[in-house]
Coordinates of C-alpha atoms and ligand atoms in Angstrom, one line a residue:
X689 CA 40.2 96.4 12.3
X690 CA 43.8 95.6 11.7
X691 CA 45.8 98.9 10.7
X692 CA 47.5 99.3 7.8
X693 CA 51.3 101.0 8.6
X694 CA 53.3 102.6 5.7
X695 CA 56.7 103.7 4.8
X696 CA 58.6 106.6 5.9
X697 CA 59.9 108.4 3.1
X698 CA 61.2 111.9 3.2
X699 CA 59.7 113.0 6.4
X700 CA 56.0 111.3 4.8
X701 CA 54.3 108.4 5.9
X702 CA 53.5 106.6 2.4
X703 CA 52.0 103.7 0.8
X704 CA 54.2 101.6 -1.7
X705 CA 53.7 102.5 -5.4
X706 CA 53.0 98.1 -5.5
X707 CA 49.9 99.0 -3.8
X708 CA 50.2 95.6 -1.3
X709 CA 51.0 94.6 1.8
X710 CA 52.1 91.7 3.8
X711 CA 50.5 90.8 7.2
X712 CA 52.6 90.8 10.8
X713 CA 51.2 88.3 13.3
X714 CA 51.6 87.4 17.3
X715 CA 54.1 84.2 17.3
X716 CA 52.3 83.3 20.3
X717 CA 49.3 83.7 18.8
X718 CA 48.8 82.9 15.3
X719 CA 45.0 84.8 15.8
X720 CA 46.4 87.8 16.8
X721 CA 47.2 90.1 13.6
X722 CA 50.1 92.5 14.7
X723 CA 49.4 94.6 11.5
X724 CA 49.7 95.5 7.7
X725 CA 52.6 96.5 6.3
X726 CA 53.8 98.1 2.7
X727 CA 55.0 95.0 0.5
X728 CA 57.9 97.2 -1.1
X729 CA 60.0 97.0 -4.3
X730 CA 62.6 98.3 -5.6
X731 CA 60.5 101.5 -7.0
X732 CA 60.4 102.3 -3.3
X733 CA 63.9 102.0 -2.1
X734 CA 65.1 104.2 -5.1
X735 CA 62.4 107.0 -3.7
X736 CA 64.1 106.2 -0.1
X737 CA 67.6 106.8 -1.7
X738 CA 67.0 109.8 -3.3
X739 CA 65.5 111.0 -0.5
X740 CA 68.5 109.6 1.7
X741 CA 71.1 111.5 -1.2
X742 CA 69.1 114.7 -1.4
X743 CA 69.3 115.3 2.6
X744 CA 72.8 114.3 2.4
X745 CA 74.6 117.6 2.3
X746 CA 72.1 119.5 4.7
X747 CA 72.7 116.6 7.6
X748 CA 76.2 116.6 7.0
X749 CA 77.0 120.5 7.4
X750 CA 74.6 120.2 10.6
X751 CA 76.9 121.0 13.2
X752 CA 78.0 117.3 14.8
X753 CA 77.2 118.8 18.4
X754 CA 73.4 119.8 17.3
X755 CA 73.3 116.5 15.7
X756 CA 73.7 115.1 18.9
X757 CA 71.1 117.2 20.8
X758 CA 68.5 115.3 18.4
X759 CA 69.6 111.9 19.1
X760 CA 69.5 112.6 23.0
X761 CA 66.0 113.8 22.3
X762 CA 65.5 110.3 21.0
X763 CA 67.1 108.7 23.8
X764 CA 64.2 110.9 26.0
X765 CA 61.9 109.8 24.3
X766 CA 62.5 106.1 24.1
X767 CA 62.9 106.1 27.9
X768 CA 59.5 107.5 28.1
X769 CA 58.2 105.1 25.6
X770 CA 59.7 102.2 27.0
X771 CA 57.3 100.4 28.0
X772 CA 54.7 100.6 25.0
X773 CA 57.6 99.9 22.9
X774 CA 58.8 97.0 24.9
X775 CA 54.9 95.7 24.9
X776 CA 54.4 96.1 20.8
X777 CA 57.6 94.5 20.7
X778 CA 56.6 91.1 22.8
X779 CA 53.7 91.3 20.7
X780 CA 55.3 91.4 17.8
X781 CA 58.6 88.3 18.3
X782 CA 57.7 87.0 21.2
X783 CA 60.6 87.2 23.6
X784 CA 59.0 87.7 27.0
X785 CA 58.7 91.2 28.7
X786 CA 61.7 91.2 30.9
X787 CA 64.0 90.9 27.8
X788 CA 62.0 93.0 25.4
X789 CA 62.3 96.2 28.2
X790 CA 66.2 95.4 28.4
X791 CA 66.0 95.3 24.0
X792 CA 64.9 99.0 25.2
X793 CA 67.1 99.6 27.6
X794 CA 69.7 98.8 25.0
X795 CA 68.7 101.3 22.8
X796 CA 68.1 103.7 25.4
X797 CA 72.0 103.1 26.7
X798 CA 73.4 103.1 23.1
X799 CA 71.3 106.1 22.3
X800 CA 72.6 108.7 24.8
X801 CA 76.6 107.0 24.6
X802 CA 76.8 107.5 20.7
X803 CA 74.8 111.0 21.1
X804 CA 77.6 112.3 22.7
X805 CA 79.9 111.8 19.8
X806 CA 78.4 114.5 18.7
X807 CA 80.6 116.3 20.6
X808 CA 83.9 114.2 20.7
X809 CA 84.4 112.5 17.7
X810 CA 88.0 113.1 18.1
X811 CA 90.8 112.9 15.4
X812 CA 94.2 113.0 15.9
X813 CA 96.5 115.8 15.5
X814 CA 100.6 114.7 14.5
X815 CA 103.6 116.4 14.1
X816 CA 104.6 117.5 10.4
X817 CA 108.2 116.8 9.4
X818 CA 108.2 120.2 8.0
X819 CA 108.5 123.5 9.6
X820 CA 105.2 125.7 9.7
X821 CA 102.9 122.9 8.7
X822 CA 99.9 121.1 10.6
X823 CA 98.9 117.9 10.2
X824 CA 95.5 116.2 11.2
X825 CA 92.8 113.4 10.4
X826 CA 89.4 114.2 10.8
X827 CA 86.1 111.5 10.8
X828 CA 84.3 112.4 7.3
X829 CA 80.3 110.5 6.6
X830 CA 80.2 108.2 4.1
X831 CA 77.4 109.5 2.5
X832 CA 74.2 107.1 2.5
X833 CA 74.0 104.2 4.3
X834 CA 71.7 101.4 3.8
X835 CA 70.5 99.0 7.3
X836 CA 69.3 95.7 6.5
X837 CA 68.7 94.4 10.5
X838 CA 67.0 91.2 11.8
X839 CA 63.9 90.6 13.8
X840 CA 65.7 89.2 17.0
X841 CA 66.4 92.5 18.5
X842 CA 63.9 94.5 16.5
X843 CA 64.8 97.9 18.6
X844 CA 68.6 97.4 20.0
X845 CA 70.1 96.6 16.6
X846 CA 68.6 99.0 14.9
X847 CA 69.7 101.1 17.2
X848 CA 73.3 100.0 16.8
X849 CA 72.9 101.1 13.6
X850 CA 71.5 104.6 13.0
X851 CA 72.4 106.1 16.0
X852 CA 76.6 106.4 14.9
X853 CA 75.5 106.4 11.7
X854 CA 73.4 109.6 12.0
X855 CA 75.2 111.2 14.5
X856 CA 78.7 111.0 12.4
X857 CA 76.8 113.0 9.3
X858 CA 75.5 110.0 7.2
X859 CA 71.8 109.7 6.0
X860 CA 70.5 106.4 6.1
X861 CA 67.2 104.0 4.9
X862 CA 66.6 101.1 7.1
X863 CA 65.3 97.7 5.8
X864 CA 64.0 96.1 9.3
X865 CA 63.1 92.5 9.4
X866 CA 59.9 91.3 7.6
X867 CA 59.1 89.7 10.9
X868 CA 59.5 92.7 13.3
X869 CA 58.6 96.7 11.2
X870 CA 56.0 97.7 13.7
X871 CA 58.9 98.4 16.4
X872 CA 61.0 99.8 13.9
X873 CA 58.2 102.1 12.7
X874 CA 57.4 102.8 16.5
X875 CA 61.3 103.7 16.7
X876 CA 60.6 106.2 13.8
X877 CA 58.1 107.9 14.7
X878 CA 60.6 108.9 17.8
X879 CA 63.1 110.3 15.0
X880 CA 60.2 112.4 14.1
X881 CA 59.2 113.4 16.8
X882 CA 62.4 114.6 17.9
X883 CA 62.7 116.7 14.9
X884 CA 65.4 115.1 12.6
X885 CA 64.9 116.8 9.6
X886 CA 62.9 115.2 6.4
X887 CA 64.9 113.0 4.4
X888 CA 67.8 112.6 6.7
X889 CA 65.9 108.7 7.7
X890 CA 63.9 106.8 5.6
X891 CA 62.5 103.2 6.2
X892 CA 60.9 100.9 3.9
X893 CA 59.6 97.5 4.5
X894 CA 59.2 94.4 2.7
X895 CA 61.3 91.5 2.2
X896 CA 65.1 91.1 1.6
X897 CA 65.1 90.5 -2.0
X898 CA 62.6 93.2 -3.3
X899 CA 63.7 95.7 -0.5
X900 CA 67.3 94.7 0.9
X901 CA 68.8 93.6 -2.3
X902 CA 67.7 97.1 -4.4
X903 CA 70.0 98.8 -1.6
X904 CA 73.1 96.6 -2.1
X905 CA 73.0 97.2 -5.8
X906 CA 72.2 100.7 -5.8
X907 CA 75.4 103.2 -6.6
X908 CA 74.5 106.3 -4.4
X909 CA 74.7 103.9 -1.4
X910 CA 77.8 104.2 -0.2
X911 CA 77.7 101.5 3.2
X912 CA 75.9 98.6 3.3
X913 CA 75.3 97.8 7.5
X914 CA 74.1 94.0 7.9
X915 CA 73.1 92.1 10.5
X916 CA 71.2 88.4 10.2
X917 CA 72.4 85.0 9.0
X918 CA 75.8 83.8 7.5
X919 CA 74.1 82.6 4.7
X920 CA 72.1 86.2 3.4
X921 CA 75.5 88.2 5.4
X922 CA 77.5 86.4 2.0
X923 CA 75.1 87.1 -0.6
X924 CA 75.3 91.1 0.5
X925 CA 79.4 90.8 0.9
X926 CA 80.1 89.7 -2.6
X927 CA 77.1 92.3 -4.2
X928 CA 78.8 95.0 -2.2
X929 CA 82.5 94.0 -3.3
X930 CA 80.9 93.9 -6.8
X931 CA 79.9 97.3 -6.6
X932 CA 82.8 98.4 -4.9
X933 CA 80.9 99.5 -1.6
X934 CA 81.7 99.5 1.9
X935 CA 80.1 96.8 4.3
X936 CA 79.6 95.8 7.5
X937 CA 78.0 92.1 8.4
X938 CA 77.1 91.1 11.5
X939 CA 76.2 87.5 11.4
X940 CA 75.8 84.1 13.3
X941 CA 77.3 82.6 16.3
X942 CA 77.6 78.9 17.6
X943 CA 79.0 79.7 21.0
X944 CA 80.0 77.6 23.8
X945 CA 80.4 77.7 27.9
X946 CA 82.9 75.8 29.3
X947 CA 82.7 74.5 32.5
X948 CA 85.8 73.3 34.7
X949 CA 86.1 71.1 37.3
X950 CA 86.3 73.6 40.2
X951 CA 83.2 75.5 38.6
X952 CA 80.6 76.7 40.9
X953 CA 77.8 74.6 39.4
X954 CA 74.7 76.5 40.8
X955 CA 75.9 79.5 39.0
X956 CA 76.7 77.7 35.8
X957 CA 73.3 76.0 35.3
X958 CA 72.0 79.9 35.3
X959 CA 74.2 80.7 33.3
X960 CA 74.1 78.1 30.6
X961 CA 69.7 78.5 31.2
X962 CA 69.9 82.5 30.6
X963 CA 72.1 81.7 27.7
X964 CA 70.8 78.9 25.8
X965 CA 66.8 79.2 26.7
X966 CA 66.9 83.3 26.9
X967 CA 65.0 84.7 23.5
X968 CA 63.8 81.0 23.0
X969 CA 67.9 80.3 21.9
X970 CA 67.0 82.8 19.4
X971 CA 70.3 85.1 20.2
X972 CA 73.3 85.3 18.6
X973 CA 75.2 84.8 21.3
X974 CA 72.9 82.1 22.3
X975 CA 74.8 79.2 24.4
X976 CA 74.4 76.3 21.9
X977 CA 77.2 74.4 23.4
X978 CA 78.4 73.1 26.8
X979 CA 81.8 71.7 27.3
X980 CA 81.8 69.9 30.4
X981 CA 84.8 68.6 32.2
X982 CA 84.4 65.0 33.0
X983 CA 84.7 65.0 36.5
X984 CA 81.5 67.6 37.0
X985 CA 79.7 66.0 33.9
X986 CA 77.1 63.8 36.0
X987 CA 76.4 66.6 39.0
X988 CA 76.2 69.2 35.9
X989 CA 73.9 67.4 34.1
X990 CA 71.5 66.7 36.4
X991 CA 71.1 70.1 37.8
X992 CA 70.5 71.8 33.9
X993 CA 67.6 69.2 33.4
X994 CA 66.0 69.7 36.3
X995 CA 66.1 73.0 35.7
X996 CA 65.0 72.9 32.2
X997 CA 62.0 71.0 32.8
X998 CA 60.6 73.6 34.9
X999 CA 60.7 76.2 32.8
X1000 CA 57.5 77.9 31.8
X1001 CA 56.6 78.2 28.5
X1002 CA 54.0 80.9 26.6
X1003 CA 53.0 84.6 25.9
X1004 CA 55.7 86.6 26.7
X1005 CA 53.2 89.4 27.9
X1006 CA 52.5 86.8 31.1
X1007 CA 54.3 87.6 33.7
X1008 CA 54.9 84.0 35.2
X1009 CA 55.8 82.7 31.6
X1010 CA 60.2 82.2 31.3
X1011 CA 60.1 81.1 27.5
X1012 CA 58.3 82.5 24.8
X1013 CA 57.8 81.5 21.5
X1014 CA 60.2 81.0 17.7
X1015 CA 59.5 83.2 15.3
X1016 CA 57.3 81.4 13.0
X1017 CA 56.6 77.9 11.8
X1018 CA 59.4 77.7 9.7
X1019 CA 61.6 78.4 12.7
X1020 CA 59.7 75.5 15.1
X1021 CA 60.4 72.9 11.8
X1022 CA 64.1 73.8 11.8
X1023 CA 64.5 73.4 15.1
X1024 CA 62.1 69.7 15.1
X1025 CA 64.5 68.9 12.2
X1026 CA 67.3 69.8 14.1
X1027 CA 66.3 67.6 17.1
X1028 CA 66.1 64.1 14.2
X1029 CA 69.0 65.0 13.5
X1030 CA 70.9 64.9 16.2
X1031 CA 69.0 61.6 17.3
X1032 CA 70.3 60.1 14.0
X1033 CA 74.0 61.1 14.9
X1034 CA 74.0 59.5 18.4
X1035 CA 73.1 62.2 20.7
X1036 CA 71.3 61.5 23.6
X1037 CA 67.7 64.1 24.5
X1038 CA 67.9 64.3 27.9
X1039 CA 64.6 66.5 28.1
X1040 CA 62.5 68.7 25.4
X1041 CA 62.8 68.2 21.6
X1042 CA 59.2 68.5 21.0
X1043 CA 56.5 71.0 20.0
X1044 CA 54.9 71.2 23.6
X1045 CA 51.2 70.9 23.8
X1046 CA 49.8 72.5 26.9
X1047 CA 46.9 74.6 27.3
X1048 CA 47.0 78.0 24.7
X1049 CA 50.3 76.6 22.9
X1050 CA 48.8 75.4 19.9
X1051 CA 48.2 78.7 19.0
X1052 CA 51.9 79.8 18.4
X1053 CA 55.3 78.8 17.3
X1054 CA 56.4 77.0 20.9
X1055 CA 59.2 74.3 21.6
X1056 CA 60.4 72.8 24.3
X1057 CA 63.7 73.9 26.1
X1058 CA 66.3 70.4 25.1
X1059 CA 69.1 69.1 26.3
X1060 CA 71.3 66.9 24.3
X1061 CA 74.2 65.1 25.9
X1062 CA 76.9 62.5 24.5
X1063 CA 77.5 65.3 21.8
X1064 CA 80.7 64.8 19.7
X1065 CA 82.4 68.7 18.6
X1066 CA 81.6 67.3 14.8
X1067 CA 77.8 66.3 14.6
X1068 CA 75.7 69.1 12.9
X1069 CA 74.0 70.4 16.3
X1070 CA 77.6 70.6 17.5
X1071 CA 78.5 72.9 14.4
X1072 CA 75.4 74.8 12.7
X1073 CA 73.4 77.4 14.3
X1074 CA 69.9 75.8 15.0
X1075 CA 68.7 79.1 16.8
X1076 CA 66.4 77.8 18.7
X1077 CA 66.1 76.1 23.0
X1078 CA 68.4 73.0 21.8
X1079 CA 71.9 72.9 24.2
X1080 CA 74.2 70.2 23.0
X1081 CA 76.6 68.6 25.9
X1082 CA 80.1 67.7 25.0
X1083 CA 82.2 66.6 27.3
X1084 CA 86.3 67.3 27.8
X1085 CA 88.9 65.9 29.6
X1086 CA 91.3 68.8 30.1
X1087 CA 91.1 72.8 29.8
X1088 CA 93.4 72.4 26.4
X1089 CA 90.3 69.9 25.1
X1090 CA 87.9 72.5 25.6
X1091 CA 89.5 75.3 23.9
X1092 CA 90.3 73.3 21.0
X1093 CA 86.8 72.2 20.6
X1094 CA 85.3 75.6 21.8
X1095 CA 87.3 76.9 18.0
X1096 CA 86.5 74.2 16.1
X1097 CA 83.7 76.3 14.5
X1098 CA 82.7 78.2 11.6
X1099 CA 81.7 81.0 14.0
X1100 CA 83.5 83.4 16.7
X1101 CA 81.3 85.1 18.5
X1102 CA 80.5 84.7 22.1
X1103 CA 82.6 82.0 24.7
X1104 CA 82.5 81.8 28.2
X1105 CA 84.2 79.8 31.0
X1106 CA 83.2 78.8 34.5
X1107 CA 86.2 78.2 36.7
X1108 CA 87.5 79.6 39.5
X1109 CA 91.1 79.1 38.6
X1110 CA 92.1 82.9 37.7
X1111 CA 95.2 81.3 35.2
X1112 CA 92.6 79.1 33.2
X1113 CA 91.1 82.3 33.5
X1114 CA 93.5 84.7 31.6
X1115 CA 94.5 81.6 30.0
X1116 CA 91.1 81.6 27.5
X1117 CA 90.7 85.2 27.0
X1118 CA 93.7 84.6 25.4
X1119 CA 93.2 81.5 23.6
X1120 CA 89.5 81.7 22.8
X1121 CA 88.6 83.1 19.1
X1122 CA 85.8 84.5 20.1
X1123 CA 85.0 88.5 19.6
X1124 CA 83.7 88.4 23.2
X1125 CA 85.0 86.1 26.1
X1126 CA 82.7 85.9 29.3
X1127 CA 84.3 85.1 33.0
X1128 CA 82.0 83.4 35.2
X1129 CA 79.3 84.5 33.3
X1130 CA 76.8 83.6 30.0
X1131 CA 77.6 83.9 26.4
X1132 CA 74.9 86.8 26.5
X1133 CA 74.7 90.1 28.5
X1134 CA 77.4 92.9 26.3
X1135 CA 77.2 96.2 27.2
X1136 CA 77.1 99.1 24.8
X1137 CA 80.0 100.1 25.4
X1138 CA 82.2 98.0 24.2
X1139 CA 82.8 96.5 20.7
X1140 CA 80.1 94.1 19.6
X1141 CA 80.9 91.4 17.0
X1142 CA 82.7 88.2 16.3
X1143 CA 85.6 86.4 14.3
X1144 CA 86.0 84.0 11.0
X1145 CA 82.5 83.4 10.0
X1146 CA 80.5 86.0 12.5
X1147 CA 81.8 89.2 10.6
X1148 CA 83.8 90.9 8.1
X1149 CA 85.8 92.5 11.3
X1150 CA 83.9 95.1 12.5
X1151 CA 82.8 96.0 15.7
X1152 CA 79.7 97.5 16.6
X1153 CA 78.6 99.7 19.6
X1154 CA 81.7 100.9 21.8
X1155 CA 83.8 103.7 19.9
X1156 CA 84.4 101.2 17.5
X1157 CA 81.0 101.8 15.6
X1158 CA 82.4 105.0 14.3
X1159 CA 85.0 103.0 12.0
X1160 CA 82.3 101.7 10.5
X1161 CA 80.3 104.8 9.8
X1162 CA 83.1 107.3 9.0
X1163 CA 86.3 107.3 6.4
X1164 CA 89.3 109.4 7.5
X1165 CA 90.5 112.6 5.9
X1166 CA 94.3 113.0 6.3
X1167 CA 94.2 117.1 6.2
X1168 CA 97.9 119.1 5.6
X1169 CA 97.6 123.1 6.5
X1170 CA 100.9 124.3 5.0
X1171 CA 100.9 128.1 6.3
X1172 CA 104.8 128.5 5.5
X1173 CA 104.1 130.5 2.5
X1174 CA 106.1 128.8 0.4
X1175 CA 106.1 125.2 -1.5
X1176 CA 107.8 122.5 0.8
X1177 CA 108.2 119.1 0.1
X1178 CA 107.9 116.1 2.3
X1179 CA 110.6 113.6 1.9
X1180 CA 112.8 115.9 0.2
X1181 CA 112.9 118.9 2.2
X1182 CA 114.6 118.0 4.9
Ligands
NAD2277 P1 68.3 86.8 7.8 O1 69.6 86.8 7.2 O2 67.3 85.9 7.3 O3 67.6 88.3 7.6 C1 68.3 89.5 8.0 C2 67.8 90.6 7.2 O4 68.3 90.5 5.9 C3 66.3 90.7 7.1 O5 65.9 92.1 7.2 C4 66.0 90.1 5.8 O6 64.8 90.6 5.2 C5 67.2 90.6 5.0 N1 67.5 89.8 3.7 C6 67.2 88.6 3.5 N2 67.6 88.2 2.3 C7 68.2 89.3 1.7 C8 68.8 89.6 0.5 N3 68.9 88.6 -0.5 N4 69.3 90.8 0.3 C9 69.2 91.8 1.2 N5 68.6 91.6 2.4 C10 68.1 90.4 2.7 O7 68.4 86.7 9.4 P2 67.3 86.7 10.5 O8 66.6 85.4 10.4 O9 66.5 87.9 10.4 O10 68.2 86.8 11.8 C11 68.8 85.7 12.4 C12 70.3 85.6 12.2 O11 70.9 86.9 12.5 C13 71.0 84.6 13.0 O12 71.9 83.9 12.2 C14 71.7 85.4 14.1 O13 72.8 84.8 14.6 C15 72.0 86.6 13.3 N6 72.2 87.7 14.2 C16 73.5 88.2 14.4 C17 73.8 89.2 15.3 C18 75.2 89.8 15.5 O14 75.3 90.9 16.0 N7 76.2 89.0 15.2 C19 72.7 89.8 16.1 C20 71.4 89.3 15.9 C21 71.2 88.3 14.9

């Protein structure tokens, strides 16, 4: 019988006052029902939030350190659960095994880095201008914080997000991705088990409008945390600047390799594979683009579609299988739609661009790995995110070609460059508007602890993960401790 999973509200596990529910199934396997999960409304989130506000105070006059000691109890915990969670999770979008254990991993290595800004968390102290006065800025909580996360990294973004939120003092509800709540109510039931107090979390699932949407326009939520397409990232900016609330989007990516003339090739083609076939292309930092010099074009080309061809498609739980599955069906028609159009623009398929049709891949949401060459920087599959196994080949005739056409792009994510020329090198860190710049390596693969996000149409300027998450999850308090005994004023005492 398929189970029936329910909100988290207040430290309870509860049905939805709409009394329905909305079904989760294998993307591999379109037989296979993942589960049945509370269709929310906005009757819900309001519960969540008052629950969120109610905790507030409590969670915020825990001491940060002990704060801390709870989150590295999750962090236990999700080591020890990794790999049921990184099954359930396969299960549940599709990405094969290896990359659903690293979505773990993520969490895992986020988990006990932020946890121990429990105990840091620094501020700055400053000289006063005045005699017998001391000056400092301490990290404050916002107050509630509302997630809204996507189903491509159903565990590690999630992750990005309450981990600094909770360990800086906020409480938080989490919206997670219609496509993806059982992880998110697996990564739950981890909060509760390491003994964060009632309240202090609360998740409710259902879709963006009945359940995301409530959470922008509600007043007692103070941060709005995004992450998912441009398109839903600028509904949520302009309700939050309407309502006069903080927000942080994290949003989509159309980024690009280049590859020089003096590139190692063999490495490049695993690079450009792991970025632009890795998750089914379904990444934000996927590699969407190649820009091939000239003079490597031919050797280049040849080697990726060889490559390409050979790669295995179907369940991700199968352990010889490279690509799994899209999403859903209306994922595999973007993509097909995607694939006419480039054909109408003049690009060349070199291999894929078809729903495959082997043995058990009827069953789910499969498409081909494709290569695309004679690509011009302005055709749609050049510019738009298809997110999807579609790599578009465009080729350059100098380094100064391929940055210009590496910009040209609503996005900023993720770039990378294969040369072995260590001036090229430093030469597109500092030219590439990207948030993240890759040396000999794919568009894919950050680490924790750095900053995570992207320019122009990727993000609002924040940075996740790193230090850099706590900007986003705390305001500063500029504190004056005048212990003179008497009234002194800055700028006119002197
Ligand atoms: P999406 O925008 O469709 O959905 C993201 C979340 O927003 C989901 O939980 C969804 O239910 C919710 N939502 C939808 N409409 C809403 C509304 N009107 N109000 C409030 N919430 C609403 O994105 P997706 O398809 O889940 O994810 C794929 C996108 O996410 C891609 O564009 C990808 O590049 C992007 N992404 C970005 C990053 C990053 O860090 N930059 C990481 C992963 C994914």
């Amino acid at each position: 019988m398929t189970r029936t999973y329910k909100n988290y509200i207040n430290g309870k596990w509860v049905r939805s006052r709409t009394g329905e529910c909305f079904e989760n199934i294998n993307p591999a396997n379109t037989g296979d029902v993942i589960g049945r999960f509370q269709k929310s409304d906005r009757e819900d989130v309001e519960q969540a939030i008052a629950s969120a506000f109610n905790a507030r105070k409590q969670w915020r006059d825990t001491p940060a350190p002990r704060r801390g000691e709870i989150l590295f109890r999750v962090a236990e915990l999700l080591v020890k659960e990794k790999e049921s969670l990184a099954r359930d999770m396969t299960r549940e979008m599709g990405k094969i095994l290896a990359e659903t254990r690293g979505d773990v991993q993520e969490a895992i290595d986020l988990t006990y880095y932020t946890a121990g800004e429990g105990r840091r968390m620094a501020g700055d102290t400053v000289p006063s201008e005045l005699d017998k006065k001391f000056c400092m800025s301490v990290r404050m909580p916002l107050g509630v914080v509302g997630c809204i996360t996507p189903w491509n990294f159903p565990l590690a973004i999630p992750s990005w997000k309450l981990i600094p939120a909770l360990v800086t003092g906020n409480t938080v509800v989490i919206k997670p991705a219609t496509a993806t709540p059982l992880t998110v109510v697996n990564f739950i039931k981890i909060f509760e088990k390491a003994g964060l107090p009632p309240g202090v979390l609360n998740m409710v699932t259902g879709f963006g409008s009945d359940v995301g949407w409530p959470m922008v326009e509600h007043p007692k939520v103070n941060l709005v945390s995004f992450t998912g397409s441009f398109d839903t990232g600028s509904q949520i900016a302009a309700g939050c600047a309407s309502h006069m609330k903080q927000f942080s989007l994290e949003m989509g990516g159309k980024n690009a390799i280049i590859v020089m003339d003096d590139a190692d090739l063999e490495l490049t083609v695993e690079g450009i594979l792991f970025g632009a076939f890795g998750t089914t292309g379904q990444r934000c930092t996927a590699c969407s683009r190649v820009i091939v010099h000239h003079k490597v074009q031919k050797k280049l080309t040849a080697l990726l579609v060889k490559r390409a061809k050979a790669l295995r498609l179907g369940d991700g739980l199968n352990s010889k299988v490279d690509v799994g599955p899209l999403i859903n069906e209306e994922a595999q028609k973007k993509v097909e739609l995607y694939i006419k159009i480039g054909k109408k623009e003049g690009a060349k398929l070199l291999c894929g661009g078809g729903v495959p049709k082997g043995r058990g891949l009827g069953k789910g949401f499969f498409f081909e790995p494709t290569v695309f060459t004679d690509v011009s920087p302005h055709m749609r599959i050049a510019q738009e995110e298809i997110f999807g196994p579609v790599v578009s080949l465009i080729t350059c005739r100098s380094f100064d070609q391929a940055i210009e056409i590496v910009n040209d792009s609503r996005y900023g994510l993720s770039s990378a460059i294969y040369t072995r020329d260590v001036n090229k090198a430093f030469q597109a860190i500092q030219e590439l508007d990207t948030g993240i710049t890759y040396i000999n390596a794919s568009t894919i693969g950050a680490e924790i602890q750095l900053p995570f996000g992207g320019t122009k149409g990727t993000g609002n300027g924040h940075r996740e993960a790193g230090t850099t998450a706590l900007e986003i999850f705390t305001e500063w308090k500029s504190v004056y401790v005048d212990y003179s005994g008497k009234l002194q004023k800055a700028q006119i005492d002197t």
